[in-house]
C-alpha atoms as one frame of an Amber mdcrd trajectory, in Angstrom:
protein
   9.205  26.114   2.360  12.379  28.242   2.774  13.893  29.384  -0.587  17.039
  27.531  -2.183  18.770  30.726  -2.327  18.271  31.125   1.656  20.013  27.993
   1.974  22.946  28.273  -0.914  24.710  31.129  -1.840  24.633  32.052  -5.823
  27.464  29.670  -6.682  25.573  26.742  -4.568  28.563  26.724  -2.012  28.291
  26.300   1.511  30.065  28.355   3.860  31.945  27.068   7.108  31.322  23.088
   6.552  33.569  20.593   7.997  35.529  18.303   5.873  34.869  14.726   6.569
  37.849  14.136   8.565  37.129  16.801  11.103  33.547  15.486  11.181  34.523
  11.924  11.922  36.865  13.035  14.746  34.423  15.647  16.135  30.883  14.178
  15.972  29.457  11.000  17.880  29.300   7.863  15.859  25.540   7.597  16.157
  25.247  10.914  14.575  27.450  10.027  11.547  25.503   6.624  11.138  21.992
   8.864  10.774  23.521  10.656   7.995  22.201   9.575   4.630  22.819  12.271
   2.020  26.136  14.378   1.218  25.182  17.120  -1.459  26.835  19.954  -3.447
  25.490  22.525  -5.861  26.593  25.213  -8.371  24.049  26.984 -10.258  26.458
  27.622 -13.082  25.560  31.251 -12.808  26.429  33.215 -16.121  26.410  30.157
 -18.254  22.925  30.753 -20.018  21.395  31.254 -23.354  17.964  32.817 -23.798
  15.610  30.496 -24.869  17.627  27.477 -24.397  16.267  24.659 -22.148  19.828
  24.248 -20.396  19.228  27.390 -18.543  19.840  28.980 -15.229  16.258  28.213
 -14.129  17.307  24.650 -14.115  19.360  25.426 -11.057  16.540  26.819  -9.273
  14.183  24.059  -9.932  16.682  21.252  -8.717  17.625  23.069  -5.316  14.254
  23.546  -4.673  13.307  20.272  -5.145  16.422  19.123  -2.932  15.187  21.481
  -0.298  11.275  20.472  -0.640  12.681  16.834   0.713  15.104  18.348   3.261
  12.309  20.266   4.722  10.110  17.387   4.740  12.746  15.038   6.560  13.359
  17.779   9.008   9.764  18.106  10.165   9.708  14.238  10.228  12.723  14.353
  12.417  11.333  16.605  14.329   8.136  14.885  14.924   9.883  11.864  15.859
  12.577  13.342  18.139  12.489  12.585  21.883  14.399  15.569  22.785  14.173
  19.010  21.206  17.306  19.870  19.103  17.837  22.779  16.868  16.514  22.532
  13.335  20.326  23.019  11.852  21.398  20.124  13.886  18.600  17.815  13.054
  19.148  18.899   9.478  23.068  17.900   9.512  22.040  14.754  11.137  20.129
  13.765   7.679  22.263  15.635   5.004  25.229  17.809   5.020  26.442  20.260
   2.377  29.838  19.759   1.146  32.187  22.315   0.222  34.177  22.264  -3.082
  37.033  23.669  -5.305  36.882  24.206  -8.952  38.772  21.174 -10.861  42.046
  21.599 -11.564  43.595  20.804 -15.272  44.908  17.859 -13.886  41.587  16.751
 -12.551  39.963  17.517 -16.132  42.918  15.872 -17.936  41.991  12.234 -16.376
  39.359  12.338 -19.324  39.870  15.054 -21.130  42.976  15.544 -23.529  45.102
  18.638 -22.537  44.821  20.476 -25.988  40.759  20.581 -25.305  41.033  21.747
 -21.944  43.457  24.589 -23.091  41.229  25.101 -26.213  38.276  25.783 -24.225
  39.867  28.431 -22.362  41.219  30.163 -25.545  37.762  30.540 -26.603  37.077
  32.768 -23.779  38.073  36.249 -25.374  35.763  35.267 -28.303  32.807  34.442
 -26.049  33.647  37.911 -24.035  33.159  39.661 -27.385  30.137  37.709 -28.529
  28.574  37.661 -24.972  27.427  33.965 -25.927  28.638  31.561 -29.035  27.860
  28.432 -30.447  30.870  25.946 -30.414  30.591  24.692 -33.948  31.860  21.259
 -33.472  29.593  20.631 -30.403  26.308  20.018 -31.730  24.017  22.181 -29.967
  26.398  23.367 -27.123  26.498  27.221 -26.412  29.701  29.145 -24.687  29.537
  32.439 -22.722  32.321  34.032 -20.604  31.157  32.157 -17.435  30.849  28.563
 -18.993  34.422  27.668 -18.108  33.896  28.710 -14.517  30.702  26.770 -14.369
  32.175  23.469 -15.617  35.021  23.279 -13.423  32.835  24.159 -10.573  30.530
  21.402 -11.726  33.226  18.767 -12.000  35.086  19.726  -8.670  31.760  19.594
  -6.793  31.203  15.875  -7.931  34.954  14.921  -7.136  34.691  16.783  -3.666
  31.203  14.465  -2.816  32.887  11.268  -4.124  36.229  12.077  -1.824  33.564
  12.807   1.258  31.607   9.404   0.457  34.748   7.509   0.584  36.073   9.200
   3.842  32.906   8.263   5.301  33.427   4.439   4.370  36.831   4.500   5.408
  36.051   5.483   8.582  33.793   2.633   9.245  30.485   4.419   9.653  27.259
   4.144   7.602  28.203   5.563   4.492  25.760   8.284   2.924  25.138   8.561
  -0.911  26.012  11.780  -2.800  24.092  14.220  -4.729  25.436  16.627  -6.921
  23.173  19.472  -8.618  25.135  21.267 -11.135  25.289  22.373 -14.531  26.248
  22.157 -17.254  25.751  18.754 -17.658  28.509  16.383 -18.678  27.733  13.263
 -20.267  27.976  13.954 -23.898  31.202  15.593 -23.773  33.747  13.239 -25.337
  37.677  13.304 -24.408  38.406  15.697 -27.271  35.474  17.996 -26.972  32.404
  19.404 -26.263  28.638  17.907 -27.305  24.921  18.318 -26.484  25.194  20.901
 -24.142  28.048  19.517 -22.212  31.559  20.762 -21.880  33.464  18.538 -19.450
  32.078  14.967 -18.290  31.777  14.946 -14.356  30.673  11.129 -14.508  33.626
  10.133 -16.426  36.084  12.486 -14.244  34.956  11.035 -11.234  35.204   7.471
 -12.063  38.753   8.157 -13.084  39.491  10.198  -9.737  38.007   7.358  -7.375
  40.160   5.113  -9.339  43.427   6.814  -8.996  42.781   8.717  -5.669  40.773
   6.078  -3.976  42.109   2.905  -5.267  38.776   1.660  -6.667  39.725  -1.296
  -8.914  36.356  -0.964 -10.714  33.553   1.616 -11.343  30.165   0.942 -12.406
  28.202   4.126 -14.430  24.572   4.172 -14.748  22.943   6.288 -17.054  19.197
   6.929 -17.022  19.161  10.125 -18.518  16.810   9.817 -21.788  19.849  10.417
 -23.902  22.542   8.052 -24.391  25.673   9.370 -22.903  27.801   9.201 -25.606
  30.928  10.899 -24.141  31.073   8.647 -21.077  30.891   5.724 -23.241  33.863
   6.779 -25.440  36.077   7.717 -22.331  35.824   3.898 -21.360  35.267   2.245
 -24.684  38.319   0.037 -24.565  38.462   0.063 -20.620  37.556  -3.253 -18.756
  37.730  -1.427 -15.254  34.696   0.779 -15.815  31.157  -0.551 -16.717  29.152
   2.127 -18.458  25.395   1.000 -18.586  22.594   3.209 -20.074  18.698   2.766
 -20.825  17.498   5.581 -23.176  15.486   6.403 -25.652  16.202   5.150 -29.316
  16.794   7.303 -32.392  17.259  10.667 -30.505  20.071  12.475 -29.986  23.245
  11.995 -30.120  21.738   9.081 -32.316  24.265   6.638 -30.699  24.033   3.842
 -28.284  22.790   0.986 -30.483  22.409  -2.364 -28.629  25.449  -3.654 -30.161
  27.768  -0.855 -28.979  29.360  -3.062 -26.298  32.708  -1.680 -25.968  36.028
  -2.683 -27.937  39.208  -4.635 -27.257  39.926  -4.866 -23.463  36.590  -3.044
 -23.074  34.511  -5.075 -24.816  31.438  -6.212 -22.883  31.704  -3.250 -20.702
  29.537  -1.005 -22.645  25.968  -2.153 -21.751  23.182   0.209 -24.479  19.613
  -0.348 -23.617  17.973   1.966 -26.718  14.009   1.694 -25.517  11.263   2.901
 -27.604   8.979   6.284 -27.401   6.610   5.928 -24.819   8.675   3.821 -22.497
   7.410   3.960 -18.956   7.848   2.673 -15.615   7.294  -1.013 -16.182  10.191
  -0.835 -18.766  12.577   1.127 -17.017  12.051  -1.352 -13.776  12.367  -4.292
 -16.126  15.392  -2.840 -17.540  17.172  -2.368 -14.173  16.086  -5.552 -12.525
  17.036  -7.872 -15.334  19.784  -6.348 -17.137  21.363  -3.362 -15.661  21.823
  -4.816 -11.953  22.447  -8.368 -12.819  25.141  -6.940 -15.251  26.719  -4.839
 -12.741  26.658  -7.445 -10.130  28.504  -9.742 -12.284  31.174  -7.030 -13.133
  31.721  -6.167  -9.431  31.716  -9.893  -8.102  35.359  -9.669  -7.950  36.238
  -5.986  -7.125  38.334  -5.254  -4.232  36.966  -1.785  -3.744  34.506  -0.074
  -6.252  31.999   3.055  -6.851  28.761   3.521  -8.296  28.109   6.445 -10.256
  24.690   7.389 -11.169  24.406  10.053 -14.278  20.910  11.067 -13.271  18.944
  12.573 -16.056  15.385  13.690 -15.548  14.318  14.009 -18.873  12.957  10.782
 -19.129   9.770  12.344 -17.610   6.626  12.624 -19.411   6.430  16.549 -19.167
  10.289  16.855 -20.583  10.196  18.717 -23.766  13.510  17.007 -25.422  12.227
  13.433 -25.457   9.080  10.720 -25.245   9.562   8.615 -22.365   6.701   8.415
 -20.035   8.234   8.373 -16.548   6.719  10.284 -13.574   8.668  11.519 -10.597
   7.769   8.491  -8.420  10.056   6.550 -10.773  13.074   8.360  -9.786  12.285
   7.520  -6.181  12.160   3.748  -7.074  14.926   3.741  -9.042  17.051   5.488
  -6.181  15.914   2.558  -3.641  17.270   0.179  -6.406  20.520   2.240  -7.070
  21.033   2.054  -3.068  20.419  -1.520  -2.708  23.024  -2.228  -5.730  25.682
  -0.116  -3.969  25.171  -1.306  -0.505  25.364  -5.017  -1.733  28.229  -4.438
  -4.120  30.188  -1.253  -3.566  30.206  -0.704   0.388  27.672   1.882  -0.205
  29.846   4.196  -2.189  27.164   5.850  -4.406  26.682   9.217  -6.295  24.288
  10.887  -8.358  25.501  13.499 -10.743  22.546  15.504 -12.157  22.464  15.401
 -16.211  19.693  16.468 -18.397  15.782  17.251 -17.137  14.430  20.682 -18.890
  10.775  20.763 -17.390  11.078  23.528 -14.882   7.856  24.920 -14.283   4.209
  24.417 -15.926   2.457  27.044 -13.908   0.600  24.111 -11.736  -0.374  25.282
  -8.131   1.050  22.031  -6.498   4.287  22.116  -8.263   4.799  25.686  -8.586
   7.895  26.620  -6.253   9.145  23.057  -6.142  10.633  23.172 -10.120   8.318
  21.569 -12.338   8.934  18.229 -13.289  12.560  18.590 -12.925  12.331  19.865
  -9.031   9.466  17.192  -8.047  11.918  14.205  -9.739  14.843  15.230  -7.832
  12.544  15.749  -4.696  11.523  12.486  -5.236  14.932  10.809  -5.684  15.769
  12.859  -2.479  13.235  11.504  -0.467  14.051   7.815  -1.461  17.566   8.436
  -0.366  16.577   9.991   3.067  14.327   6.930   3.575  10.902   9.265   3.146
   7.462   7.692   1.539   7.247   8.544  -2.005   4.732  11.245  -3.029   2.535
   8.259  -4.670   2.603   6.646  -1.194   1.745   9.823   0.592  -1.362  10.633
  -1.633  -2.403   7.124  -1.629  -2.275   7.070   2.100  -4.361  10.646   2.205
  -6.788   8.824  -0.055  -7.098   5.632   1.884  -7.597   8.021   4.995 -10.695
  10.135   3.530 -12.285   6.905   2.220 -12.291   5.213   5.875 -13.342   8.583
   7.664 -15.945   9.727   4.990 -16.289   7.822   1.539 -18.332  10.734   0.229
 -15.630  12.977   0.465 -13.304  10.871  -1.821 -14.999  11.596  -4.838 -14.461
  15.265  -3.997 -10.724  14.759  -3.359  -9.759  12.666  -6.254 -12.802  11.650
  -8.232 -12.996  15.197 -10.430  -9.353  14.675 -11.246 -10.382  11.895 -13.711
 -13.648  12.966 -14.654 -15.944  10.917 -12.076 -15.329   8.161  -9.619 -17.685
   7.968  -6.835 -17.207   7.331  -3.143 -15.417   3.910  -2.713 -13.568   4.362
  -5.890  -9.990   3.295  -5.986  -7.459   5.536  -6.543  -4.518   4.851  -8.372
  -1.507   6.886  -6.415   0.443   7.198  -9.566  -2.388   8.677 -11.662  -3.322
  11.087  -8.205   0.477  12.349  -7.975   0.616  13.173 -11.593  -2.701  15.031
 -11.513  -2.057  16.988  -8.356   1.421  18.019  -9.747   1.167  18.578 -13.264
  -2.702  18.984 -13.694  -2.766  15.994 -16.225  -2.140  12.076 -16.193  -1.656
  10.586 -19.314  -0.875   6.908 -18.934  -0.626   5.731 -22.274   0.391   1.865
 -22.988   3.899   1.179 -22.963   5.392  -0.553 -26.223   6.123  -3.774 -23.967
   6.665  -6.022 -27.049   9.166  -3.604 -28.527  10.987  -2.971 -25.261  10.956
  -6.500 -23.974  12.436  -7.895 -27.252  15.412  -5.427 -26.726  15.835  -6.485
 -23.403  15.885 -10.215 -24.493  18.483  -9.332 -26.943  20.610  -7.417 -24.449
  20.784 -10.407 -22.097  21.720 -12.623 -24.864  24.387 -10.258 -26.140  25.982
  -9.942 -22.451  25.155 -13.327 -21.238  23.117 -12.374 -18.566
């Protein structure tokens, strides 16, 4: 795998990329229709604190995950191509990097109050003197001389990719999804201040940006970070034009997001909070999406003239993440991405943007995941595979196991049996367990707290009339 650093420079920016308007004039329609992903990345270089989970290593992990999936897509395209083409051309036919500028004050102030935008910059002299400081009112939020640059780059990247998505859609060609891999995260930042590692709220700014610049009358923001996005909820608490829906772990930071938090005033009913119990895995996650979040979003968008779907994509629900106790695995993000794509295609003309939020497991030293970026990198690779139409990791491993069984059943125990302490030839392989073990060296699968979780979903359907 070519390292992320060879694909992206230190800020995550690409040089020499066409804007979509140029792309639409100069490239054949069939090439545009094959494009599945627009992406941007920013490393947040200089915004880091020794020993802190929200660190520079997250950028490398995220980019490694993206590049892993892109290389697989390139290889699949090479194998399927009827005529040889340059590898870069093949890649550009599937995914394109997007140039971006730092967010302006005007853009930030679509969500954040001017006093906060100005006040954050006024902290820079103190940060230069201290090297790294903690913002007292921001919970566990640190601040360095490079933090403002990192935060405005993150928001600028998100808005630029959103612009490109809309431009493709307006050009009447297939609409690619967008993926923004930036740090710091944003969904805890409230209009008037920072919180929970977050300085500016990129998801909220994008929602306002597409409303004002692109005349989207309704926006859905779906948050599957394990922590409730209190900042996004605050930004739209009394707004009927934005639906914020979150599934998150109950009783952890930021200690908000109770099921009865539904919005207020004109925004009543436009905040959907699903506080799920520790131990929640894929069954409850998919049930939350299929029976509560997606039906609510479809109803919300039913009469919209033009709309947009933003995903606050946190990857800290993974069972290896150190900040919470959900039990998702990487392939769960693959299947959630498929669901998100279906929802956006059905209700929003395909306008769909993922913005990276949390996800703090970056390496566990396991040979299979080394270089991919731990749970964070592998999860991003799975989300990208789904967006590009590739098979998931668990599907690939299952097919590999079935091929071994068909050709030489006695080899199957050697391939998978020792993962789980036995399993003779002909034993069925659970692809989820196999993928977990292959990547992480262990494969815990505790029982999900189904009774508690299903009760929460039932109450949510009652509250929101679903």
